[in-house]
């Protein structure tokens, strides 16, 4: 098994990243990851602000042999194994609820027996997910804090065990990096963090030649999601919904546009992923039971 | 049983509505409702735009004896019985997907055996919900097209059988009106309509003295939702999330603010209700299993 140590990590997705490993389509790879604070918050604390260095490290990048711009990277999340302790860091001024956070605080949370042990009263079932999963963009230098059409900090809780993430390839090799695991996070990420935690993510990486699209697509057992990010939630919602229409139209030859519009309106769900990153992220979910499509246009 | 016929209906929520019926707290009432098109679309059609008169009628209003500003109306949705045919009307220029609707179309959909019979291939399970449920606002004249702090056209699919809707009372008697049923609608209402349909809604109306709040709250078996509307989805999301914090803080005496902020961020979900009405509507959902609260502050 190929393993990428967490000491190999990036803080921005850029076109000219140097891969730490090159794999073939179909290979499995384990990404060891730091928590989003790069393990700089080691103990609970109250009333203390930290000057952290290097946030949201993403382990990698891993190149895929033969990937060229216009291809698509298909990443199947086989497993997410979490460390035994998670962290939440509240900072005044950060997050949707910033005005209610009067004093900074670091919470250290034990993750054991499938639960986050939040306090004496609350033990919440974990739902491990990947906050950051992305590839090199065509241009620019996109911090691992931000989401975008290259993936990145999408903070989309459906990117969990069993999910498949499709990312458009923009540079030779694609350059996949993964980080920012959460033991648990709600849609919106109102606190500006989930239960932040390190761990090991095992994925299968496959190259789909061609079929490139304009924003990430995620698939789980029940649904297909278009994940779209923009400066405002209104724009992100519009982008996600329009691109879902285009995604479906390409795959449902012979189906009238009005028919797709109606089925989307009554069976699809427009949802919020996160409201707290440099761009905001929405997702449009459609049930596979209604639209018999997957990412790959021809299903054999 | 008190029944309000659909011929008694309003097109705007205003302070000075004349009630068609006055009930006591604890009474059950049946509201018969038109579909949102007031049954003006009687047959399928293609390539035809209709000049409809009087859209989104809401049956009522029903006054509640003793209700005064500052009280809260608690409406339990006992049952929603739908007519046998639903309607979808696509109009170029309307809805998130407007640019893909090249020609107007009226679809008539049979609703039978618990399913919407959409076409030969698709029969989708119904999820009956109430699009419009509101009371008189303190001032202004708010079209039944629009949502607001008075309720109105919230298009929130959790307002279904078994749900409880809490609305702030702004005028003597409250003046409850209900309409705009959907057999099925996705979050976002991307098509600008759900499966629009008439029917009969049976509710129990109770008066809760005092405890008035600033935007509707909905409760179902699993969750409590704050429903908030604003000019943009960003503002609606902010409003819903902040008000959920305040709602919880009032009910969780002795719990620190940071604790609530963290639990909201990891166990609550910020979601979209609709993006297509004059104001946009978001909802913040919290699981009752985490926050042991209901609307009423003192639970005995």
Coordinates of C-alpha atoms in Angstrom, one line a residue:
Chain A
X1 CA 0.0 0.0 0.0
X2 CA 1.3 3.5 -0.9
X3 CA 1.2 5.8 2.0
X4 CA 1.8 9.6 1.9
X5 CA 3.0 10.9 5.2
X6 CA 1.4 14.0 6.6
X7 CA 4.8 15.8 6.6
X8 CA 4.3 16.0 2.9
X9 CA 1.6 18.7 2.6
X10 CA 0.7 21.9 0.9
X11 CA -1.0 25.1 1.9
X12 CA -2.2 26.1 -1.6
X13 CA -3.3 24.4 -4.7
X14 CA -1.2 25.8 -7.6
X15 CA -0.5 24.7 -11.2
X16 CA 3.2 23.9 -10.6
X17 CA 3.1 21.7 -7.5
X18 CA 5.8 19.0 -7.3
X19 CA 4.2 15.6 -6.6
X20 CA 5.5 13.6 -3.8
X21 CA 4.3 10.4 -5.4
X22 CA 3.0 9.3 -8.8
X23 CA 0.4 6.5 -9.0
X24 CA -1.3 4.6 -11.8
X25 CA -5.0 4.8 -12.4
X26 CA -6.7 2.2 -10.2
X27 CA -4.1 2.4 -7.4
X28 CA -5.1 2.8 -3.8
X29 CA -3.3 5.4 -1.7
X30 CA -3.4 6.3 2.0
X31 CA -3.2 10.0 2.9
X32 CA -2.1 10.6 6.5
X33 CA -3.4 14.0 7.5
X34 CA -2.9 16.6 10.2
X35 CA -5.9 18.3 11.7
X36 CA -6.6 21.8 10.2
X37 CA -4.6 23.4 12.9
X38 CA -1.5 21.3 12.1
X39 CA -1.6 20.0 15.6
X40 CA -0.6 23.3 17.1
X41 CA -3.5 23.3 19.6
X42 CA -2.5 20.6 22.0
X43 CA -4.5 21.4 25.2
X44 CA -7.8 23.0 26.1
X45 CA -7.6 26.7 26.9
X46 CA -9.8 29.7 27.6
X47 CA -9.4 33.3 26.9
X48 CA -6.3 32.8 24.8
X49 CA -5.8 33.7 21.1
X50 CA -3.3 31.7 19.2
X51 CA -1.1 32.9 16.4
X52 CA -1.1 29.6 14.4
X53 CA 1.3 29.0 11.6
X54 CA 0.2 27.1 8.5
X55 CA -3.4 26.2 8.7
X56 CA -5.4 23.6 6.7
X57 CA -2.5 21.5 5.5
X58 CA -3.5 19.1 2.7
X59 CA -1.4 16.0 2.3
X60 CA 0.2 15.4 -1.1
X61 CA 0.1 16.2 -3.9
X62 CA -0.1 12.8 -5.6
X63 CA 0.2 12.8 -9.4
X64 CA -1.7 10.3 -11.5
X65 CA 0.1 8.9 -14.5
X66 CA -1.3 9.9 -17.8
X67 CA -3.7 12.6 -16.4
X68 CA -4.0 15.6 -18.7
X69 CA -6.2 18.7 -18.7
X70 CA -9.7 17.7 -19.8
X71 CA -9.6 14.4 -18.0
X72 CA -11.4 13.7 -14.8
X73 CA -10.1 12.3 -11.5
X74 CA -12.4 9.8 -9.9
X75 CA -11.6 9.3 -6.2
X76 CA -13.4 6.6 -4.2
X77 CA -13.2 7.2 -0.5
X78 CA -12.6 3.6 0.9
X79 CA -12.1 4.5 4.5
X80 CA -11.5 7.4 6.9
X81 CA -9.7 6.4 10.2
X82 CA -9.7 9.2 12.7
X83 CA -7.2 10.0 15.5
X84 CA -8.4 9.7 19.1
X85 CA -8.8 13.4 19.8
X86 CA -10.5 16.2 18.0
X87 CA -10.2 20.0 18.4
X88 CA -12.6 22.9 18.1
X89 CA -11.2 26.4 18.2
X90 CA -13.6 29.3 18.7
X91 CA -12.4 32.7 17.8
X92 CA -14.3 36.0 18.2
X93 CA -15.1 37.4 14.8
X94 CA -15.1 34.0 12.9
X95 CA -18.1 32.1 11.7
X96 CA -21.8 32.7 11.2
X97 CA -22.2 32.9 15.0
X98 CA -19.1 35.1 15.6
X99 CA -21.0 37.8 17.5
X100 CA -21.9 35.2 20.2
X101 CA -18.3 34.2 20.8
X102 CA -17.2 36.6 23.5
X103 CA -14.0 34.7 24.4
X104 CA -11.7 32.4 22.4
X105 CA -11.6 28.8 23.4
X106 CA -9.9 25.6 22.5
X107 CA -12.0 22.5 23.1
X108 CA -10.3 19.1 23.1
X109 CA -12.7 16.3 22.4
X110 CA -12.2 12.6 22.8
X111 CA -13.3 10.5 19.8
X112 CA -13.8 6.9 20.9
X113 CA -16.3 4.1 20.4
X114 CA -17.8 5.9 17.3
X115 CA -18.6 9.0 19.3
X116 CA -17.4 12.5 19.9
X117 CA -17.4 13.0 23.7
X118 CA -18.4 16.6 23.7
X119 CA -19.1 17.1 27.4
X120 CA -20.7 15.1 30.3
X121 CA -24.1 15.3 28.7
X122 CA -23.3 14.9 25.1
X123 CA -21.7 12.0 23.2
X124 CA -22.6 12.5 19.5
X125 CA -22.1 9.8 16.8
X126 CA -19.2 10.6 14.5
X127 CA -19.7 11.1 10.8
X128 CA -16.2 11.2 9.5
X129 CA -15.8 13.5 6.4
X130 CA -13.1 15.1 4.3
X131 CA -13.0 18.9 4.4
X132 CA -10.3 19.5 1.8
X133 CA -9.9 17.4 -1.4
X134 CA -8.6 19.0 -4.5
X135 CA -6.3 19.1 -7.5
X136 CA -4.1 21.8 -9.1
X137 CA -6.0 24.6 -10.8
X138 CA -5.1 25.7 -14.3
X139 CA -3.8 29.0 -12.9
X140 CA -3.6 31.0 -9.7
X141 CA -2.5 29.9 -6.3
X142 CA -5.6 28.9 -4.2
X143 CA -5.2 28.6 -0.5
X144 CA -6.2 25.3 1.1
X145 CA -8.7 27.4 3.1
X146 CA -10.8 28.1 0.0
X147 CA -13.1 25.9 -2.1
X148 CA -13.4 26.3 -5.9
X149 CA -13.9 24.4 -9.2
X150 CA -10.7 22.5 -8.4
X151 CA -12.3 21.1 -5.2
X152 CA -10.3 22.3 -2.2
X153 CA -11.9 23.3 1.1
X154 CA -15.5 22.3 0.1
X155 CA -16.4 21.2 3.7
X156 CA -19.1 19.0 2.2
X157 CA -20.2 16.4 4.7
X158 CA -21.3 13.9 2.0
X159 CA -17.5 13.4 1.2
X160 CA -17.4 10.5 3.6
X161 CA -16.6 6.8 3.5
X162 CA -18.1 5.2 0.3
X163 CA -18.4 8.5 -1.6
X164 CA -16.9 9.1 -4.9
X165 CA -15.5 12.5 -5.7
X166 CA -15.0 13.6 -9.3
X167 CA -12.6 16.5 -9.9
X168 CA -11.7 18.1 -13.3
X169 CA -8.0 17.7 -14.2
X170 CA -6.4 21.0 -15.1
X171 CA -2.7 20.2 -15.2
X172 CA -0.6 17.1 -16.2
X173 CA -0.7 14.6 -13.4
X174 CA -3.7 16.3 -11.7
X175 CA -2.0 16.6 -8.3
X176 CA -4.4 15.3 -5.7
X177 CA -4.1 16.5 -2.1
X178 CA -6.4 15.7 0.9
X179 CA -6.7 17.1 4.4
X180 CA -8.9 18.8 7.0
X181 CA -10.9 15.8 8.3
X182 CA -13.8 16.3 10.6
X183 CA -15.2 13.7 13.0
X184 CA -18.5 15.6 12.8
X185 CA -19.8 18.8 11.1
X186 CA -23.2 20.3 10.4
X187 CA -24.2 21.8 7.1
X188 CA -23.2 25.5 7.2
X189 CA -20.2 24.9 9.6
X190 CA -21.7 27.7 11.7
X191 CA -18.9 27.5 14.3
X192 CA -16.2 27.9 11.5
X193 CA -14.9 24.5 12.5
X194 CA -16.2 21.0 12.8
X195 CA -14.6 18.5 15.2
X196 CA -11.2 19.0 13.5
X197 CA -9.0 15.9 13.6
X198 CA -6.1 14.1 11.9
X199 CA -6.3 10.6 10.5
X200 CA -5.7 8.3 7.6
X201 CA -7.8 8.4 4.4
X202 CA -7.6 5.5 2.0
X203 CA -8.8 6.2 -1.5
X204 CA -8.8 4.5 -4.9
X205 CA -7.7 6.9 -7.6
X206 CA -8.9 6.4 -11.1
X207 CA -8.5 8.4 -14.3
X208 CA -11.5 9.0 -16.5
X209 CA -10.3 10.1 -19.9
X210 CA -12.2 13.2 -21.0
X211 CA -15.7 14.1 -19.7
X212 CA -14.3 17.1 -17.9
X213 CA -16.8 19.4 -16.3
X214 CA -16.8 22.8 -14.5
X215 CA -17.2 22.0 -10.8
X216 CA -16.8 19.0 -8.5
X217 CA -19.4 16.2 -8.5
X218 CA -19.9 13.8 -5.6
X219 CA -21.7 10.5 -5.6
X220 CA -22.9 8.4 -2.6
X221 CA -25.1 5.4 -2.4
X222 CA -28.3 7.3 -2.8
X223 CA -27.6 10.6 -4.5
X224 CA -25.4 12.6 -6.9
X225 CA -24.4 16.0 -5.8
X226 CA -23.0 19.0 -7.8
X227 CA -20.8 21.0 -5.4
X228 CA -20.4 24.7 -6.3
X229 CA -18.6 27.6 -4.6
X230 CA -19.0 31.3 -5.1
X231 CA -18.6 34.7 -3.3
X232 CA -22.2 34.6 -2.1
X233 CA -24.5 31.7 -1.1
X234 CA -27.0 33.0 -3.7
X235 CA -24.5 32.6 -6.5
X236 CA -23.3 29.3 -5.2
X237 CA -26.9 28.0 -5.2
X238 CA -27.5 29.3 -8.7
X239 CA -24.3 27.7 -9.9
X240 CA -25.0 24.3 -8.3
X241 CA -28.5 24.2 -9.6
X242 CA -27.7 25.3 -13.2
X243 CA -24.8 22.9 -13.4
X244 CA -26.9 20.0 -12.2
X245 CA -29.3 20.7 -15.0
X246 CA -26.4 20.7 -17.5
X247 CA -25.0 17.5 -16.0
X248 CA -28.3 15.8 -16.3
X249 CA -29.1 17.0 -19.8
X250 CA -25.8 15.6 -21.1
X251 CA -26.7 12.2 -19.6
X252 CA -30.4 12.0 -20.4
X253 CA -30.4 12.2 -24.2
X254 CA -33.9 12.5 -25.6
X255 CA -35.4 13.9 -22.4
X256 CA -36.9 17.3 -22.8
X257 CA -35.5 20.3 -20.9
X258 CA -38.8 21.0 -19.2
X259 CA -39.0 17.4 -18.0
X260 CA -35.6 17.7 -16.3
X261 CA -36.5 21.1 -14.8
X262 CA -39.7 19.7 -13.3
X263 CA -38.0 16.6 -11.9
X264 CA -35.2 18.6 -10.4
X265 CA -37.7 21.0 -8.7
X266 CA -39.7 18.2 -7.1
X267 CA -37.2 15.5 -6.4
X268 CA -33.8 17.4 -6.0
X269 CA -32.6 19.3 -3.0
X270 CA -30.6 22.5 -3.0
X271 CA -28.5 22.6 0.2
X272 CA -25.8 24.4 2.0
X273 CA -22.3 22.9 2.5
X274 CA -20.6 25.8 4.3
X275 CA -20.9 29.5 4.8
X276 CA -17.6 30.4 6.5
X277 CA -14.8 29.9 3.9
X278 CA -13.5 32.5 1.5
X279 CA -16.0 31.3 -1.0
X280 CA -19.4 29.8 0.1
X281 CA -20.4 26.3 -1.0
X282 CA -23.8 24.9 -2.1
X283 CA -24.7 21.5 -3.3
X284 CA -27.6 20.3 -5.5
X285 CA -28.5 16.7 -4.7
X286 CA -30.6 14.4 -6.9
X287 CA -31.7 10.9 -6.0
X288 CA -30.3 8.2 -8.2
X289 CA -33.7 6.5 -7.9
X290 CA -35.2 9.3 -10.0
X291 CA -32.4 10.1 -12.3
X292 CA -30.6 7.0 -13.4
X293 CA -27.3 8.6 -14.0
X294 CA -23.8 8.5 -12.7
X295 CA -20.9 10.7 -13.5
X296 CA -19.8 8.6 -16.4
X297 CA -21.9 9.2 -19.4
X298 CA -21.9 5.8 -20.9
X299 CA -22.6 3.1 -18.3
X300 CA -21.9 0.1 -20.5
Chain B
X1 CA -65.7 20.0 13.0
X2 CA -65.2 23.5 11.8
X3 CA -64.5 23.8 8.1
X4 CA -63.4 26.9 6.2
X5 CA -64.3 26.6 2.6
X6 CA -61.7 27.6 0.0
X7 CA -64.0 30.3 -1.4
X8 CA -63.0 32.2 1.8
X9 CA -59.5 33.2 0.9
X10 CA -57.0 36.1 0.9
X11 CA -54.2 37.2 -1.4
X12 CA -52.3 39.2 1.2
X13 CA -51.6 39.1 4.9
X14 CA -52.5 42.5 6.4
X15 CA -53.2 43.8 9.9
X16 CA -56.9 44.5 9.3
X17 CA -58.2 41.3 7.8
X18 CA -61.8 40.3 8.6
X19 CA -61.9 36.8 10.0
X20 CA -64.3 34.3 8.5
X21 CA -64.4 32.3 11.7
X22 CA -63.3 32.7 15.3
X23 CA -62.1 29.6 17.2
X24 CA -61.0 28.9 20.8
X25 CA -57.5 27.7 21.7
X26 CA -57.5 24.0 21.4
X27 CA -60.0 23.8 18.6
X28 CA -59.5 21.8 15.4
X29 CA -60.2 23.4 12.1
X30 CA -60.2 22.1 8.5
X31 CA -58.9 24.5 5.8
X32 CA -60.0 23.6 2.3
X33 CA -57.5 25.0 -0.1
X34 CA -57.2 25.8 -3.8
X35 CA -54.0 25.0 -5.6
X36 CA -51.7 28.1 -6.0
X37 CA -53.1 28.8 -9.5
X38 CA -56.7 28.9 -8.0
X39 CA -57.6 26.1 -10.3
X40 CA -57.2 28.3 -13.4
X41 CA -55.0 25.7 -15.1
X42 CA -57.3 22.9 -16.0
X43 CA -55.6 21.1 -18.8
X44 CA -52.1 20.3 -20.0
X45 CA -50.8 22.7 -22.6
X46 CA -47.6 23.6 -24.5
X47 CA -46.4 26.9 -25.8
X48 CA -49.0 28.9 -24.1
X49 CA -48.7 31.7 -21.5
X50 CA -51.6 32.2 -19.2
X51 CA -52.7 35.5 -17.6
X52 CA -53.8 34.2 -14.3
X53 CA -55.9 36.1 -11.9
X54 CA -55.4 35.8 -8.2
X55 CA -52.5 33.5 -7.4
X56 CA -51.5 31.8 -4.1
X57 CA -54.9 32.1 -2.4
X58 CA -54.7 31.3 1.3
X59 CA -57.9 30.1 3.0
X60 CA -59.1 32.0 6.0
X61 CA -58.4 34.0 7.9
X62 CA -59.4 32.3 11.1
X63 CA -59.2 34.4 14.3
X64 CA -58.3 32.8 17.7
X65 CA -60.2 34.0 20.7
X66 CA -58.0 35.9 23.1
X67 CA -54.9 36.1 20.9
X68 CA -53.1 39.4 21.4
X69 CA -49.8 40.8 20.1
X70 CA -46.9 39.2 21.9
X71 CA -48.6 35.8 22.1
X72 CA -47.7 32.8 19.9
X73 CA -49.9 30.7 17.7
X74 CA -49.1 27.0 17.9
X75 CA -50.5 25.1 14.9
X76 CA -50.3 21.3 14.8
X77 CA -50.8 19.9 11.3
X78 CA -52.9 16.8 11.9
X79 CA -53.5 15.8 8.3
X80 CA -53.1 17.0 4.8
X81 CA -55.5 15.3 2.3
X82 CA -54.7 16.1 -1.3
X83 CA -56.9 16.3 -4.4
X84 CA -56.4 13.8 -7.1
X85 CA -54.6 15.9 -9.6
X86 CA -51.6 18.3 -9.3
X87 CA -50.3 20.9 -11.6
X88 CA -46.9 22.3 -12.6
X89 CA -46.6 25.4 -14.7
X90 CA -43.3 26.3 -16.2
X91 CA -42.8 29.9 -17.4
X92 CA -39.7 31.2 -19.1
X93 CA -38.0 33.7 -16.8
X94 CA -39.2 32.2 -13.6
X95 CA -37.2 30.1 -11.1
X96 CA -33.6 29.2 -10.6
X97 CA -33.6 27.2 -13.9
X98 CA -35.4 29.9 -15.9
X99 CA -32.9 30.0 -18.6
X100 CA -33.5 26.4 -19.5
X101 CA -37.2 26.8 -19.9
X102 CA -37.6 27.7 -23.6
X103 CA -41.3 27.3 -23.8
X104 CA -44.1 27.6 -21.2
X105 CA -45.8 24.4 -20.3
X106 CA -48.6 23.2 -18.0
X107 CA -48.3 19.7 -16.7
X108 CA -51.2 17.9 -15.1
X109 CA -50.1 15.1 -12.8
X110 CA -52.3 12.4 -11.3
X111 CA -51.8 11.9 -7.6
X112 CA -53.0 8.4 -6.6
X113 CA -51.9 5.6 -4.4
X114 CA -49.4 7.8 -2.5
X115 CA -47.6 8.7 -5.7
X116 CA -47.3 11.5 -8.1
X117 CA -47.5 10.0 -11.6
X118 CA -45.1 12.2 -13.4
X119 CA -44.7 10.4 -16.7
X120 CA -44.5 6.8 -17.9
X121 CA -41.2 6.2 -16.2
X122 CA -41.6 8.2 -13.0
X123 CA -44.0 7.7 -10.1
X124 CA -42.6 9.6 -7.1
X125 CA -43.8 9.1 -3.5
X126 CA -45.8 12.1 -2.4
X127 CA -44.6 14.2 0.6
X128 CA -47.6 16.5 1.2
X129 CA -46.6 19.9 2.6
X130 CA -48.0 23.4 3.2
X131 CA -46.5 26.2 1.2
X132 CA -48.4 29.1 2.8
X133 CA -49.2 29.4 6.5
X134 CA -49.2 32.7 8.1
X135 CA -50.9 35.3 10.3
X136 CA -51.5 39.1 10.0
X137 CA -48.4 41.1 10.3
X138 CA -48.2 44.2 12.5
X139 CA -48.2 46.5 9.5
X140 CA -47.9 46.4 5.8
X141 CA -49.8 44.3 3.3
X142 CA -47.7 41.2 2.4
X143 CA -48.7 39.3 -0.7
X144 CA -49.4 35.5 -0.2
X145 CA -46.5 35.0 -2.6
X146 CA -44.0 36.2 -0.1
X147 CA -42.6 34.7 3.1
X148 CA -41.7 36.8 6.2
X149 CA -41.6 36.9 9.9
X150 CA -45.4 36.4 9.9
X151 CA -45.0 33.1 8.1
X152 CA -46.6 33.2 4.6
X153 CA -45.1 31.6 1.6
X154 CA -42.2 29.8 3.4
X155 CA -42.3 26.8 1.0
X156 CA -40.7 24.7 3.7
X157 CA -41.2 21.1 3.1
X158 CA -40.9 20.1 6.8
X159 CA -44.4 21.8 7.3
X160 CA -46.0 18.4 6.8
X161 CA -48.3 16.1 8.7
X162 CA -47.3 15.9 12.3
X163 CA -45.3 19.1 12.3
X164 CA -46.0 22.0 14.6
X165 CA -45.7 25.6 13.4
X166 CA -45.2 28.4 15.8
X167 CA -46.1 31.9 14.5
X168 CA -45.8 35.2 16.4
X169 CA -49.1 37.0 16.9
X170 CA -49.0 40.6 15.8
X171 CA -52.7 41.6 15.8
X172 CA -55.7 40.7 18.0
X173 CA -57.1 37.3 16.9
X174 CA -53.9 36.5 15.0
X175 CA -55.7 35.7 11.7
X176 CA -54.4 32.4 10.5
X177 CA -54.6 31.5 6.8
X178 CA -53.3 28.4 5.0
X179 CA -52.9 27.5 1.3
X180 CA -50.5 26.5 -1.5
X181 CA -50.2 22.8 -0.8
X182 CA -47.6 20.7 -2.6
X183 CA -47.8 17.0 -3.2
X184 CA -44.0 17.1 -3.6
X185 CA -41.3 19.8 -3.7
X186 CA -37.5 19.7 -3.3
X187 CA -35.5 22.2 -1.2
X188 CA -34.9 25.2 -3.3
X189 CA -38.1 24.9 -5.4
X190 CA -35.9 25.2 -8.4
X191 CA -38.8 25.0 -10.9
X192 CA -40.6 27.9 -9.1
X193 CA -43.4 25.4 -8.3
X194 CA -43.8 22.1 -6.6
X195 CA -46.6 19.7 -7.6
X196 CA -49.2 22.3 -6.9
X197 CA -52.5 20.9 -5.6
X198 CA -55.6 21.7 -3.6
X199 CA -56.8 19.8 -0.6
X200 CA -57.9 19.8 3.0
X201 CA -55.6 20.6 5.9
X202 CA -56.7 19.7 9.4
X203 CA -55.0 21.6 12.2
X204 CA -55.2 22.0 15.9
X205 CA -54.9 25.7 16.8
X206 CA -53.6 26.6 20.3
X207 CA -52.7 29.9 21.9
X208 CA -49.5 30.1 23.8
X209 CA -49.5 33.3 26.0
X210 CA -46.4 35.3 25.6
X211 CA -43.1 33.8 24.4
X212 CA -43.3 35.7 21.2
X213 CA -40.3 35.6 18.9
X214 CA -39.0 37.1 15.7
X215 CA -39.5 34.5 13.0
X216 CA -41.4 31.2 12.6
X217 CA -40.3 28.1 14.4
X218 CA -41.3 24.6 13.2
X219 CA -41.0 21.3 15.0
X220 CA -41.3 17.8 13.8
X221 CA -40.6 14.4 15.5
X222 CA -36.8 14.7 15.1
X223 CA -35.9 18.3 14.9
X224 CA -36.6 22.0 15.6
X225 CA -36.3 24.5 12.8
X226 CA -35.9 28.2 12.7
X227 CA -37.3 29.5 9.4
X228 CA -36.0 32.8 8.3
X229 CA -36.6 34.9 5.1
X230 CA -34.6 37.8 3.6
X231 CA -33.7 39.5 0.4
X232 CA -30.7 37.2 -0.2
X233 CA -30.0 33.6 0.7
X234 CA -26.9 34.8 2.6
X235 CA -29.0 37.1 4.8
X236 CA -31.6 34.4 5.3
X237 CA -28.9 31.9 6.4
X238 CA -27.4 34.4 8.8
X239 CA -30.8 35.3 10.2
X240 CA -31.8 31.6 10.7
X241 CA -28.6 30.7 12.3
X242 CA -28.4 33.6 14.7
X243 CA -32.0 33.3 15.7
X244 CA -31.5 29.6 16.4
X245 CA -28.7 30.5 18.8
X246 CA -30.9 33.0 20.6
X247 CA -33.8 30.5 20.7
X248 CA -31.5 27.9 22.3
X249 CA -29.8 30.3 24.7
X250 CA -33.2 31.4 26.1
X251 CA -34.1 27.7 26.7
X252 CA -30.8 26.4 28.0
X253 CA -30.2 28.4 31.1
X254 CA -26.7 27.9 32.6
X255 CA -25.2 26.7 29.3
X256 CA -22.3 28.7 28.1
X257 CA -22.6 30.5 24.8
X258 CA -19.5 28.8 23.4
X259 CA -21.0 25.4 24.2
X260 CA -24.1 26.3 22.2
X261 CA -22.1 27.6 19.3
X262 CA -20.1 24.4 19.1
X263 CA -23.0 22.1 19.4
X264 CA -24.9 24.1 16.7
X265 CA -21.8 23.9 14.4
X266 CA -21.4 20.1 14.6
X267 CA -25.0 18.9 15.1
X268 CA -27.2 21.5 13.4
X269 CA -27.8 21.9 9.7
X270 CA -28.3 25.1 7.8
X271 CA -30.5 24.4 4.8
X272 CA -32.4 26.0 2.0
X273 CA -36.2 26.1 1.9
X274 CA -36.7 28.1 -1.3
X275 CA -34.9 30.5 -3.6
X276 CA -37.7 31.7 -5.9
X277 CA -40.1 33.8 -3.9
X278 CA -39.9 37.6 -3.3
X279 CA -37.8 36.9 -0.2
X280 CA -35.6 33.8 0.0
X281 CA -36.0 31.3 2.9
X282 CA -33.4 29.4 4.9
X283 CA -33.9 27.0 7.9
X284 CA -31.6 26.0 10.7
X285 CA -32.4 22.5 12.0
X286 CA -31.3 21.1 15.3
X287 CA -31.8 17.6 16.4
X288 CA -34.0 17.2 19.5
X289 CA -31.7 14.4 20.6
X290 CA -28.9 16.9 21.1
X291 CA -30.8 20.0 22.3
X292 CA -33.6 18.9 24.6
X293 CA -35.7 21.9 23.9
X294 CA -39.1 22.6 22.3
X295 CA -40.7 25.9 21.6
X296 CA -42.2 26.3 25.0
X297 CA -39.6 27.5 27.5
X298 CA -41.0 25.7 30.5
X299 CA -41.8 22.1 29.8
X300 CA -43.2 21.2 33.3

